[in-house]
CSV table of C-alpha atoms in Angstrom, one decimal:
chain,number,residue,atom,x,y,z
A,56,UNK,CA,0.0,0.0,0.0
A,57,UNK,CA,1.4,3.4,-1.0
A,58,UNK,CA,0.7,6.7,0.6
A,59,UNK,CA,0.0,9.5,-1.9
A,60,UNK,CA,0.4,13.2,-1.7
A,61,UNK,CA,-2.7,15.2,-0.9
A,62,UNK,CA,-4.0,17.4,-3.8
A,63,UNK,CA,-2.9,21.1,-3.9
A,64,UNK,CA,-6.4,22.1,-2.9
A,65,UNK,CA,-5.9,20.5,0.5
A,66,UNK,CA,-3.3,23.2,1.3
A,67,UNK,CA,-5.3,26.2,-0.1
A,68,UNK,CA,-6.3,28.9,2.3
A,69,UNK,CA,-9.8,28.4,3.7
A,70,UNK,CA,-11.5,31.6,4.8
A,71,UNK,CA,-13.8,29.6,7.2
A,72,UNK,CA,-10.8,28.6,9.3
A,73,UNK,CA,-10.3,30.5,12.5
A,74,UNK,CA,-6.6,31.1,11.8
A,75,UNK,CA,-3.8,30.4,9.3
A,76,UNK,CA,-0.8,28.2,10.0
A,77,UNK,CA,2.6,29.9,9.6
A,78,UNK,CA,5.7,27.7,8.9
A,79,UNK,CA,7.0,26.0,12.0
A,80,UNK,CA,8.5,22.7,13.1
A,81,UNK,CA,8.2,20.8,16.4
A,82,UNK,CA,10.1,18.3,18.5
A,83,UNK,CA,9.3,16.1,21.6
A,84,UNK,CA,11.8,17.1,24.3
A,85,UNK,CA,10.5,14.8,27.0
A,86,UNK,CA,7.6,12.4,27.7
A,87,UNK,CA,5.1,15.2,28.3
A,88,UNK,CA,6.6,18.3,26.7
A,89,UNK,CA,7.2,19.4,23.1
A,90,UNK,CA,8.7,22.5,21.6
A,91,UNK,CA,7.4,24.5,18.6
A,92,UNK,CA,10.1,26.4,16.6
A,93,UNK,CA,9.4,28.8,13.8
A,94,UNK,CA,11.7,29.9,10.9
A,95,UNK,CA,13.5,32.5,12.9
A,96,UNK,CA,14.1,30.3,15.9
A,97,UNK,CA,11.3,31.6,18.2
A,98,UNK,CA,10.1,28.8,20.4
A,99,UNK,CA,7.3,27.7,22.7
A,100,UNK,CA,7.7,24.8,25.0
A,101,UNK,CA,4.2,23.3,25.6
A,102,UNK,CA,2.4,20.3,26.9
A,103,UNK,CA,2.3,17.2,24.7
A,104,UNK,CA,-0.6,17.4,22.3
A,105,UNK,CA,-0.3,21.2,21.7
A,106,UNK,CA,0.9,20.8,18.1
A,107,UNK,CA,-2.1,18.6,17.3
A,108,UNK,CA,-4.4,21.3,18.8
A,109,UNK,CA,-2.7,24.0,16.7
A,110,UNK,CA,-2.9,22.0,13.4
A,111,UNK,CA,-6.5,20.8,14.0
A,112,UNK,CA,-7.4,24.4,15.0
A,113,UNK,CA,-9.1,23.5,18.3
A,114,UNK,CA,-7.3,26.2,20.3
A,115,UNK,CA,-9.3,28.5,22.6
A,116,UNK,CA,-8.9,31.9,20.9
A,117,UNK,CA,-9.1,33.6,24.4
A,118,UNK,CA,-6.3,31.6,25.9
A,119,UNK,CA,-2.8,32.9,26.6
A,120,UNK,CA,-1.3,30.1,24.4
A,121,UNK,CA,-3.3,31.3,21.5
A,122,UNK,CA,-2.0,34.9,21.9
A,123,UNK,CA,1.5,33.6,22.3
A,124,UNK,CA,1.2,31.7,19.1
A,125,UNK,CA,0.0,34.8,17.3
A,126,UNK,CA,2.7,37.1,18.8
A,127,UNK,CA,5.5,34.7,17.9
A,128,UNK,CA,4.4,34.0,14.3
A,129,UNK,CA,3.2,30.4,14.6
A,130,UNK,CA,-0.3,31.2,13.5
A,131,UNK,CA,-2.0,34.3,12.0
A,132,UNK,CA,-5.6,35.5,11.8
A,133,UNK,CA,-4.8,36.9,8.4
A,134,UNK,CA,-3.4,35.0,5.4
A,135,UNK,CA,-0.5,37.5,5.4
A,136,UNK,CA,0.3,38.7,8.9
A,137,UNK,CA,0.4,42.5,9.5
A,138,UNK,CA,4.0,42.3,10.7
A,139,UNK,CA,5.3,40.1,8.0
A,140,UNK,CA,8.0,42.7,7.2
A,141,UNK,CA,9.2,42.5,10.8
A,142,UNK,CA,9.3,38.7,10.4
A,143,UNK,CA,11.3,39.0,7.2
A,144,UNK,CA,13.8,41.4,8.9
A,145,UNK,CA,14.3,38.9,11.7
A,146,UNK,CA,15.0,36.1,9.2
A,147,UNK,CA,17.6,38.3,7.4
A,148,UNK,CA,19.2,39.0,10.8
A,149,UNK,CA,19.5,35.3,11.5
A,150,UNK,CA,21.3,34.8,8.2
A,151,UNK,CA,23.4,38.0,8.5
A,152,UNK,CA,26.6,36.0,8.6
A,153,UNK,CA,26.2,35.6,4.8
A,154,UNK,CA,26.2,39.3,4.2
A,155,UNK,CA,30.0,39.8,4.0
A,156,UNK,CA,31.2,36.2,3.2
A,157,UNK,CA,34.5,34.8,4.7
A,158,UNK,CA,35.6,36.4,7.9
A,159,UNK,CA,37.9,33.7,9.5
A,160,UNK,CA,41.1,33.1,7.5
A,161,UNK,CA,43.4,30.4,9.0
A,162,UNK,CA,47.1,30.4,8.1
A,163,UNK,CA,48.8,27.0,8.7
A,164,UNK,CA,52.2,28.6,9.1
A,165,UNK,CA,54.0,25.4,9.9
A,166,UNK,CA,53.5,21.7,10.7
A,167,UNK,CA,56.4,21.7,13.1
A,168,UNK,CA,55.5,20.9,16.6
A,169,UNK,CA,57.2,20.2,20.0
A,170,UNK,CA,54.3,18.0,21.3
A,171,UNK,CA,53.1,14.5,20.4
A,172,UNK,CA,49.4,14.8,21.2
A,173,UNK,CA,47.7,11.4,20.6
A,174,UNK,CA,44.6,13.2,19.1
A,175,UNK,CA,46.6,15.4,16.8
A,176,UNK,CA,44.5,16.0,13.7
A,177,UNK,CA,47.4,16.5,11.3
A,178,UNK,CA,50.7,14.8,10.5
A,179,UNK,CA,52.9,16.9,12.8
A,180,UNK,CA,56.6,17.3,12.0
A,181,UNK,CA,59.6,17.7,14.3
A,182,UNK,CA,60.9,21.1,15.3
A,183,UNK,CA,63.8,21.0,12.9
A,184,UNK,CA,61.9,20.2,9.7
A,185,UNK,CA,61.7,23.7,8.2
A,186,UNK,CA,60.5,22.4,4.9
A,187,UNK,CA,57.1,22.2,6.4
A,188,UNK,CA,56.8,25.9,6.9
A,189,UNK,CA,54.8,28.2,4.6
A,190,UNK,CA,57.1,30.0,2.3
A,191,UNK,CA,57.1,33.8,2.1
A,192,UNK,CA,55.6,34.0,-1.4
A,193,UNK,CA,52.6,31.9,-0.3
A,194,UNK,CA,52.2,34.1,2.8
A,195,UNK,CA,52.1,37.1,0.5
A,196,UNK,CA,49.6,35.6,-1.8
A,197,UNK,CA,47.4,34.3,1.0
A,198,UNK,CA,47.2,37.7,2.6
A,199,UNK,CA,46.2,39.2,-0.8
A,200,UNK,CA,43.4,36.6,-1.0
A,201,UNK,CA,42.3,37.3,2.5
A,202,UNK,CA,42.1,41.1,1.9
A,203,UNK,CA,39.9,40.4,-1.2
A,204,UNK,CA,37.2,39.1,1.1
A,205,UNK,CA,34.2,41.5,1.1
A,206,UNK,CA,33.9,41.1,4.9
A,207,UNK,CA,34.8,44.3,6.8
A,208,UNK,CA,35.8,42.2,9.8
A,209,UNK,CA,38.6,39.7,9.4
A,210,UNK,CA,40.2,37.3,11.9
A,211,UNK,CA,43.7,36.2,10.8
A,212,UNK,CA,44.4,33.0,12.8
A,213,UNK,CA,47.8,31.2,12.8
A,214,UNK,CA,47.8,27.5,13.4
A,215,UNK,CA,50.2,24.6,13.1
A,216,UNK,CA,51.8,22.5,14.2
A,217,UNK,CA,53.0,25.0,16.7
A,218,UNK,CA,53.0,28.5,15.0
A,219,UNK,CA,55.4,29.9,17.6
A,220,UNK,CA,58.1,27.7,16.1
A,221,UNK,CA,57.9,29.8,13.0
A,222,UNK,CA,57.3,33.1,14.8
A,223,UNK,CA,59.4,35.1,12.4
A,224,UNK,CA,56.9,34.2,9.7
A,225,UNK,CA,54.0,35.0,12.0
A,226,UNK,CA,55.5,38.5,12.5
A,227,UNK,CA,56.1,38.9,8.8
A,228,UNK,CA,52.5,38.0,8.0
A,229,UNK,CA,51.1,40.4,10.6
A,230,UNK,CA,53.3,43.3,9.6
A,231,UNK,CA,52.5,42.9,5.9
A,232,UNK,CA,48.8,42.6,6.6
A,233,UNK,CA,48.9,45.8,8.7
A,234,UNK,CA,50.7,47.6,5.9
A,235,UNK,CA,48.3,46.5,3.2
A,236,UNK,CA,45.3,47.2,5.4
A,237,UNK,CA,46.1,50.9,5.4
A,238,UNK,CA,44.4,51.0,2.0
A,239,UNK,CA,41.7,48.3,2.7
A,240,UNK,CA,40.7,49.7,6.1
A,241,UNK,CA,39.3,46.4,7.5
A,242,UNK,CA,38.9,45.5,11.2
A,243,UNK,CA,41.5,42.8,11.6
A,244,UNK,CA,42.0,40.6,14.7
A,245,UNK,CA,45.1,38.4,15.0
A,246,UNK,CA,45.1,35.1,16.8
A,247,UNK,CA,47.8,32.6,17.5
A,248,UNK,CA,46.7,29.0,18.4
A,249,UNK,CA,49.5,27.7,20.6
A,250,UNK,CA,50.5,25.3,23.4
A,251,UNK,CA,52.4,28.3,25.0
A,252,UNK,CA,55.5,26.2,25.8
A,253,UNK,CA,57.8,28.0,23.3
A,254,UNK,CA,56.6,31.5,24.2
A,255,UNK,CA,59.4,34.0,25.0
A,256,UNK,CA,59.4,37.5,26.5
A,257,UNK,CA,60.1,38.9,23.0
A,258,UNK,CA,57.1,37.1,21.6
A,259,UNK,CA,54.8,38.3,24.4
A,260,UNK,CA,55.9,42.0,24.0
A,261,UNK,CA,55.2,41.7,20.3
A,262,UNK,CA,51.7,40.2,21.0
A,263,UNK,CA,51.0,43.1,23.4
A,264,UNK,CA,52.2,45.7,20.9
A,265,UNK,CA,50.0,44.3,18.1
A,266,UNK,CA,47.1,43.2,20.3
A,267,UNK,CA,47.5,39.6,19.2
A,268,UNK,CA,45.1,37.1,20.9
A,269,UNK,CA,46.6,33.9,22.3
A,270,UNK,CA,44.4,30.7,22.1
A,271,UNK,CA,46.1,28.1,24.2
A,272,UNK,CA,45.5,24.3,24.7
A,273,UNK,CA,44.6,23.1,28.2
A,274,UNK,CA,42.9,19.7,28.7
A,275,UNK,CA,42.5,19.9,32.4
A,276,UNK,CA,44.5,18.6,35.4
A,277,UNK,CA,48.1,17.4,34.9
A,278,UNK,CA,47.2,13.7,34.9
A,279,UNK,CA,44.8,14.4,31.9
A,280,UNK,CA,46.8,17.1,30.1
A,281,UNK,CA,50.1,15.2,30.3
A,282,UNK,CA,48.4,12.0,29.1
A,283,UNK,CA,46.8,13.8,26.1
A,284,UNK,CA,49.5,16.2,25.2
A,285,UNK,CA,53.1,14.9,26.0
A,286,UNK,CA,55.9,17.2,25.0
A,287,UNK,CA,58.2,14.9,23.0
A,288,UNK,CA,57.5,12.2,25.5
A,289,UNK,CA,57.7,14.4,28.7
A,290,UNK,CA,55.0,16.1,30.8
A,291,UNK,CA,53.9,19.5,29.5
A,292,UNK,CA,51.3,20.7,32.0
A,293,UNK,CA,53.7,22.6,34.3
A,294,UNK,CA,55.3,24.2,31.2
A,295,UNK,CA,51.9,25.3,29.9
A,296,UNK,CA,50.8,26.7,33.2
A,297,UNK,CA,54.1,28.6,33.5
A,298,UNK,CA,53.6,29.9,29.9
A,299,UNK,CA,50.1,31.1,30.9
A,300,UNK,CA,51.5,32.9,34.0
A,301,UNK,CA,54.1,34.7,32.0
A,302,UNK,CA,51.7,35.6,29.3
A,303,UNK,CA,49.3,37.2,31.8
A,304,UNK,CA,52.1,39.3,33.1
A,305,UNK,CA,52.5,41.0,29.7
A,306,UNK,CA,49.4,40.7,27.5
A,307,UNK,CA,45.8,41.8,28.6
A,308,UNK,CA,43.8,39.1,30.4
A,309,UNK,CA,41.1,39.2,27.8
A,310,UNK,CA,43.6,38.4,25.1
A,311,UNK,CA,44.2,34.9,26.4
A,312,UNK,CA,41.7,32.0,26.0
A,313,UNK,CA,42.0,28.2,26.4
A,314,UNK,CA,40.5,25.3,24.5
A,315,UNK,CA,40.2,21.7,25.7
A,316,UNK,CA,39.6,18.5,23.9
A,317,UNK,CA,37.6,15.6,25.4
A,318,UNK,CA,39.4,12.3,25.1
A,319,UNK,CA,38.4,8.9,26.5
A,320,UNK,CA,40.2,9.7,29.7
A,321,UNK,CA,38.4,13.1,30.1
A,322,UNK,CA,35.0,11.5,30.0
A,323,UNK,CA,35.3,10.4,33.7
A,324,UNK,CA,36.4,13.8,35.0
A,325,UNK,CA,34.2,16.7,33.9
A,326,UNK,CA,34.2,18.4,37.3
A,327,UNK,CA,38.0,18.0,37.7
A,328,UNK,CA,38.5,19.6,34.3
A,329,UNK,CA,36.2,22.5,35.2
A,330,UNK,CA,37.8,23.0,38.6
A,331,UNK,CA,41.2,23.1,36.9
A,332,UNK,CA,40.1,25.9,34.6
A,333,UNK,CA,38.9,27.8,37.6
A,334,UNK,CA,42.2,27.2,39.4
A,335,UNK,CA,44.0,28.6,36.3
A,336,UNK,CA,42.0,31.8,36.3
A,337,UNK,CA,39.5,31.2,33.5
A,338,UNK,CA,35.8,32.0,33.8
A,339,UNK,CA,34.7,29.9,30.8
A,340,UNK,CA,35.4,26.5,29.2
A,341,UNK,CA,34.5,24.9,25.9
A,342,UNK,CA,33.7,21.2,26.6
A,343,UNK,CA,34.7,20.3,23.1
A,344,UNK,CA,34.2,16.8,21.7
A,345,UNK,CA,37.1,15.2,19.8
A,346,UNK,CA,37.3,15.7,16.0
A,347,UNK,CA,37.3,12.5,14.0
A,348,UNK,CA,40.4,13.2,11.9
A,349,UNK,CA,44.1,12.4,11.8
A,350,UNK,CA,45.8,10.7,14.7
A,351,UNK,CA,42.6,10.8,16.7
A,352,UNK,CA,41.4,7.9,14.5
A,353,UNK,CA,44.6,6.0,14.7
A,354,UNK,CA,44.5,6.0,18.6
A,355,UNK,CA,41.0,4.7,18.9
A,356,UNK,CA,41.4,3.3,22.4
A,357,UNK,CA,42.2,6.8,23.7
A,358,UNK,CA,40.1,8.9,21.4
A,359,UNK,CA,37.0,7.2,20.0
A,360,UNK,CA,33.9,7.0,22.1
A,361,UNK,CA,30.1,6.9,21.6
A,362,UNK,CA,28.3,10.2,21.2
A,363,UNK,CA,26.1,9.1,24.1
A,364,UNK,CA,29.1,8.9,26.4
A,365,UNK,CA,30.2,12.4,25.4
A,366,UNK,CA,26.6,13.6,26.1
A,367,UNK,CA,26.8,12.2,29.6
A,368,UNK,CA,30.1,13.9,30.2
A,369,UNK,CA,28.7,17.2,28.7
A,370,UNK,CA,25.5,17.2,30.8
A,371,UNK,CA,27.3,16.4,34.0
A,372,UNK,CA,29.8,19.2,33.3
A,373,UNK,CA,27.0,21.7,32.4
A,374,UNK,CA,25.0,20.9,35.5
A,375,UNK,CA,28.1,21.5,37.6
A,376,UNK,CA,28.7,24.8,35.9
A,377,UNK,CA,25.1,25.9,36.6
A,378,UNK,CA,25.6,24.9,40.2
A,379,UNK,CA,28.7,27.1,40.4
A,380,UNK,CA,26.7,30.0,39.0
A,381,UNK,CA,24.0,29.6,41.6
A,382,UNK,CA,26.7,29.7,44.2
A,383,UNK,CA,28.0,33.0,42.9
A,384,UNK,CA,30.8,31.9,40.7
A,385,UNK,CA,30.3,33.3,37.2
A,386,UNK,CA,31.5,30.6,34.8
A,387,UNK,CA,30.4,30.0,31.2
A,388,UNK,CA,30.2,26.8,29.1
A,389,UNK,CA,31.1,28.3,25.6
A,390,UNK,CA,29.3,25.8,23.4
A,391,UNK,CA,26.1,26.1,25.4
A,392,UNK,CA,26.4,29.9,25.1
A,393,UNK,CA,26.7,29.7,21.3
A,394,UNK,CA,23.6,27.5,21.0
A,395,UNK,CA,21.7,29.6,23.5
A,396,UNK,CA,22.4,32.8,21.5
A,397,UNK,CA,20.6,31.1,18.6
A,398,UNK,CA,17.7,30.0,20.9
A,399,UNK,CA,17.2,33.1,23.1
A,400,UNK,CA,18.2,36.0,20.8
A,401,UNK,CA,17.4,37.1,17.2
A,402,UNK,CA,21.1,37.1,16.4
A,403,UNK,CA,23.6,34.6,15.0
A,404,UNK,CA,26.7,33.8,17.0
A,405,UNK,CA,29.0,33.5,14.0
A,406,UNK,CA,30.2,30.0,15.0
A,407,UNK,CA,31.1,28.2,11.7
A,408,UNK,CA,30.1,24.7,12.9
A,409,UNK,CA,26.5,25.7,13.5
A,410,UNK,CA,25.6,27.7,10.4
A,411,UNK,CA,23.3,27.0,7.5
A,412,UNK,CA,24.5,27.5,4.8
A,413,UNK,CA,27.5,25.9,6.4
A,414,UNK,CA,30.4,27.9,7.7
A,415,UNK,CA,32.9,26.4,5.3
A,416,UNK,CA,33.9,28.9,2.7
A,417,UNK,CA,31.1,31.2,3.9
A,418,UNK,CA,32.7,31.8,7.2
A,419,UNK,CA,36.2,30.2,7.2
A,420,UNK,CA,38.9,29.2,4.7
A,421,UNK,CA,42.4,27.7,5.3
A,422,UNK,CA,45.7,28.6,3.6
A,423,UNK,CA,47.9,25.6,4.1
A,424,UNK,CA,51.7,25.5,4.4
A,425,UNK,CA,51.8,23.4,1.2
A,426,UNK,CA,50.4,26.2,-1.0
A,427,UNK,CA,46.8,25.0,-1.3
A,428,UNK,CA,43.5,26.5,-0.1
A,429,UNK,CA,41.0,24.3,1.8
A,430,UNK,CA,37.3,24.8,2.7
A,431,UNK,CA,37.9,24.5,6.5
A,432,UNK,CA,40.5,23.4,9.1
A,433,UNK,CA,38.9,19.9,9.0
A,434,UNK,CA,39.3,19.8,5.2
A,435,UNK,CA,43.1,20.3,5.4
A,436,UNK,CA,43.2,17.6,8.1
A,437,UNK,CA,41.7,15.2,5.6
A,438,UNK,CA,44.3,16.3,3.1
A,439,UNK,CA,47.1,15.2,5.5
A,440,UNK,CA,45.8,11.7,4.9
A,441,UNK,CA,45.9,12.2,1.2
A,442,UNK,CA,42.2,12.9,0.8
A,443,UNK,CA,41.9,16.2,-1.2
A,444,UNK,CA,38.1,16.2,-1.5
A,445,UNK,CA,37.7,19.7,0.0
A,446,UNK,CA,40.7,21.3,-1.6
A,447,UNK,CA,39.5,24.5,-3.3
A,448,UNK,CA,42.6,25.3,-5.3
A,449,UNK,CA,46.1,26.6,-5.2
A,450,UNK,CA,47.1,29.8,-3.4
A,451,UNK,CA,48.2,31.2,-6.8
A,452,UNK,CA,44.7,30.7,-8.3
A,453,UNK,CA,42.3,33.6,-8.7
A,454,UNK,CA,40.0,34.6,-5.9
A,455,UNK,CA,37.0,33.8,-8.2
A,456,UNK,CA,38.2,30.3,-9.0
A,457,UNK,CA,38.9,29.5,-5.3
A,458,UNK,CA,35.8,30.9,-3.6
A,459,UNK,CA,33.3,30.4,-6.4
A,460,UNK,CA,34.8,27.7,-8.5
A,461,UNK,CA,33.5,24.2,-9.4
A,462,UNK,CA,34.6,22.7,-6.1
A,463,UNK,CA,32.9,25.4,-4.0
A,464,UNK,CA,29.7,25.0,-6.1
A,465,UNK,CA,29.7,21.2,-5.5
A,466,UNK,CA,30.1,21.7,-1.8
A,467,UNK,CA,27.3,24.3,-1.8
A,468,UNK,CA,24.8,21.6,-3.0
A,469,UNK,CA,25.0,20.0,0.4
A,470,UNK,CA,25.6,22.8,3.0
A,471,UNK,CA,22.1,23.9,3.9
A,472,UNK,CA,20.1,22.1,6.6
A,473,UNK,CA,16.9,23.5,5.0
A,474,UNK,CA,17.4,21.1,2.1
A,475,UNK,CA,19.0,18.0,3.7
A,476,UNK,CA,17.1,14.8,4.3
A,477,UNK,CA,16.5,14.4,8.1
A,478,UNK,CA,17.3,18.1,8.7
A,479,UNK,CA,14.7,19.9,6.6
A,480,UNK,CA,11.9,18.7,8.8
A,481,UNK,CA,13.8,18.6,12.1
A,482,UNK,CA,12.2,20.6,14.9
A,483,UNK,CA,15.6,21.8,16.1
A,484,UNK,CA,16.9,22.8,12.7
A,485,UNK,CA,17.0,26.6,13.5
A,486,UNK,CA,19.6,25.9,16.2
A,487,UNK,CA,21.8,23.6,14.3
A,488,UNK,CA,24.0,23.7,11.2
A,489,UNK,CA,25.3,21.7,8.3
A,490,UNK,CA,28.7,20.0,8.3
A,491,UNK,CA,29.5,18.4,4.9
A,492,UNK,CA,33.2,17.8,5.8
A,493,UNK,CA,32.3,15.8,9.0
A,494,UNK,CA,29.6,14.0,7.1
A,495,UNK,CA,32.1,12.9,4.5
A,496,UNK,CA,34.8,12.1,7.1
A,497,UNK,CA,32.6,9.9,9.2
A,498,UNK,CA,30.1,8.5,6.7
A,499,UNK,CA,31.8,9.0,3.3
A,500,UNK,CA,28.8,11.0,2.2
A,501,UNK,CA,28.8,14.8,1.9
A,502,UNK,CA,25.1,15.0,2.7
A,503,UNK,CA,25.3,12.5,5.6
A,504,UNK,CA,22.8,10.1,7.2
A,505,UNK,CA,21.2,11.7,10.2
A,506,UNK,CA,20.0,8.6,12.1
A,507,UNK,CA,23.7,7.4,12.4
A,508,UNK,CA,25.4,10.8,12.4
A,509,UNK,CA,27.4,11.5,15.6
A,510,UNK,CA,27.3,15.2,14.7
A,511,UNK,CA,23.4,15.0,14.8
A,512,UNK,CA,23.3,12.8,17.9
A,513,UNK,CA,25.6,15.2,19.8
A,514,UNK,CA,23.9,18.5,18.7
A,515,UNK,CA,20.4,17.2,19.1
A,516,UNK,CA,21.2,15.9,22.6
A,517,UNK,CA,22.7,19.2,23.7
A,518,UNK,CA,19.9,21.3,22.3
A,519,UNK,CA,17.2,19.1,23.8
A,520,UNK,CA,19.0,19.3,27.2
A,521,UNK,CA,19.3,23.1,27.0
A,522,UNK,CA,15.6,23.4,26.2
A,523,UNK,CA,14.7,21.2,29.1
A,524,UNK,CA,16.8,23.4,31.4
A,525,UNK,CA,15.1,26.5,30.1
A,526,UNK,CA,11.7,24.8,30.7
A,527,UNK,CA,12.6,24.2,34.4
A,528,UNK,CA,11.4,27.6,35.7
A,529,UNK,CA,12.0,26.8,39.3
A,530,UNK,CA,15.7,26.3,38.8
A,531,UNK,CA,16.1,29.7,37.2
A,532,UNK,CA,18.4,28.4,34.5
A,533,UNK,CA,17.2,30.8,31.8
A,534,UNK,CA,18.4,33.8,33.9
A,535,UNK,CA,21.9,32.2,34.1
A,536,UNK,CA,21.9,31.4,30.4
A,537,UNK,CA,21.0,35.0,29.6
A,538,UNK,CA,23.9,36.2,31.8
A,539,UNK,CA,26.3,34.1,29.7
A,540,UNK,CA,25.0,35.6,26.5
A,541,UNK,CA,25.4,39.1,27.9
A,542,UNK,CA,28.7,38.2,29.6
A,543,UNK,CA,27.3,39.7,32.8
A,544,UNK,CA,27.4,37.8,36.1
A,545,UNK,CA,24.1,36.2,37.3
A,546,UNK,CA,22.6,37.8,40.4
C-alpha cells in the first residue's frame, strides 16, 4: 500500500478557518513536553498534544497560548500577517553571517610541533623540519586573497603544528597585513593558536604591541593534560601553566583563552577539568568533543567514544557549571552559550560549525603550508591523509576560482540544513548547522545520514538538554543562560 500526496487544494487557504498556520516545526523534548520552533528560531515549550491542537485548529482563541502563538508568528488570523516585514527582517538577521562572506582566515604557518598529542589531527613534524613551513611568497599571496574578502571584519588565525616555532613568519605576515590594510581599512584581529610552551618575552611583547590574541590548549589537570599532550615524551602541564602565568604578566587578560579536547580519559572527570580551569583563572570553558580526523582515529582506544558517552560527560559538566553560577561563581560553558544565542536572541553567534549554509567557505577558509587552499580546518586535516576532496585550489589561483569555482559550487549543493534529508523537517533545525566535511569524514557521504550521524546525535542531545533546562522555571536556568549571552554575572 502506498501513501499518496494530498492534492494542492488540501493546502489552499480556507476563509472559514479561525486562523492560518505559519511555517513552524516541532520536536518532543520529554515524555510530556514538546517544543514548537518557527523559521526565525522563536520557540514555545508546551504540553504534549499542543501541536495537534494547533494543526487541528481546536485552540481557545481567548487563551494565553493562542495569543503567544499569534505574537510569535506560529499562527495568524490573516493570510498574510500584518507584521510580515518584521518577520522577514528577523529572518535576514539570522542569516546576516552571509552578508560579508568569509571572515575567518586560517594560516597553517608550519606543521612543526614540539608536542606529540595522541589526538593530533594533522601529520605533525619535528621542530627542525623547516621544509614544512609556509614560504614567504605563499604568505604574501594568502594575505592578498584574505584582503579580497568583502567582509569588513577579518580574523587572521595562525595554526600549526606550533606556530610559535615559526614566529618570524607570523610576525612577517602580521606586519605585511597591517601595511596593506592601510588601504583596505578592514577591522582585523590576529590570533595565534599555541600550546604556549615555546613562548618568550620577546614574543609576548610583540603580541602586546600588536594586540594579538593567544588561544592556548589546556585539557584539564596534569594527569589528563600530560596524558593527552606529552611534549616529545615528557610532561607538559607545568610548562603550559608557566607559559600562561608569564603571558598574563604581559598581555591583557582578555587576550588569552583556552581550549580543551575531550578524550576517553576526560569522560570520567568533567568536574575536575572545570575546577582546573577555575584554578588557572578562567571563567569559561568549551567542553569540546574530539574531532574524527588524523591521529585521533589511529588512537581509537584513547580517542574514540560513543556520542552518548560524550553527552553524559557534557551534561554532568554543564549541570556542575550551573551549580557554580547559583553559588555565585560566574562561569560559562562556551558551546552552550553559542547555542543559547541562537535560541534566546534574534542574532547569529557566527560559529562556523552551527551555520546554514555551512560555515565552510562562507565563514572560514584555510591557507595551508603546502600552497593550497581548503574549505575549512577539518578539510586540510583530511588532506594530510591524502584525501583532497575539499581542496579549493592553489594559493596562486584567482579569488574567483577558489571561492566560487566548481569545487565550491559542488560543496554548496549539500551545505544547507533546510534542504538536507533528516534536517529539513527537524524541529531543532533553527539551532543547528550543516557540516559536509564531517559527514564525509565519518560517513563517506557529503550529505550525511542523520540517524547514524554522531554530529546529529551530539547536537540534538545538547539542544534538547538546554531546552529542558530553560523549561525548568523553578531552577532559574534561563536567567543564568542570559547572563552568559550578555557576559554579565548572574545575580
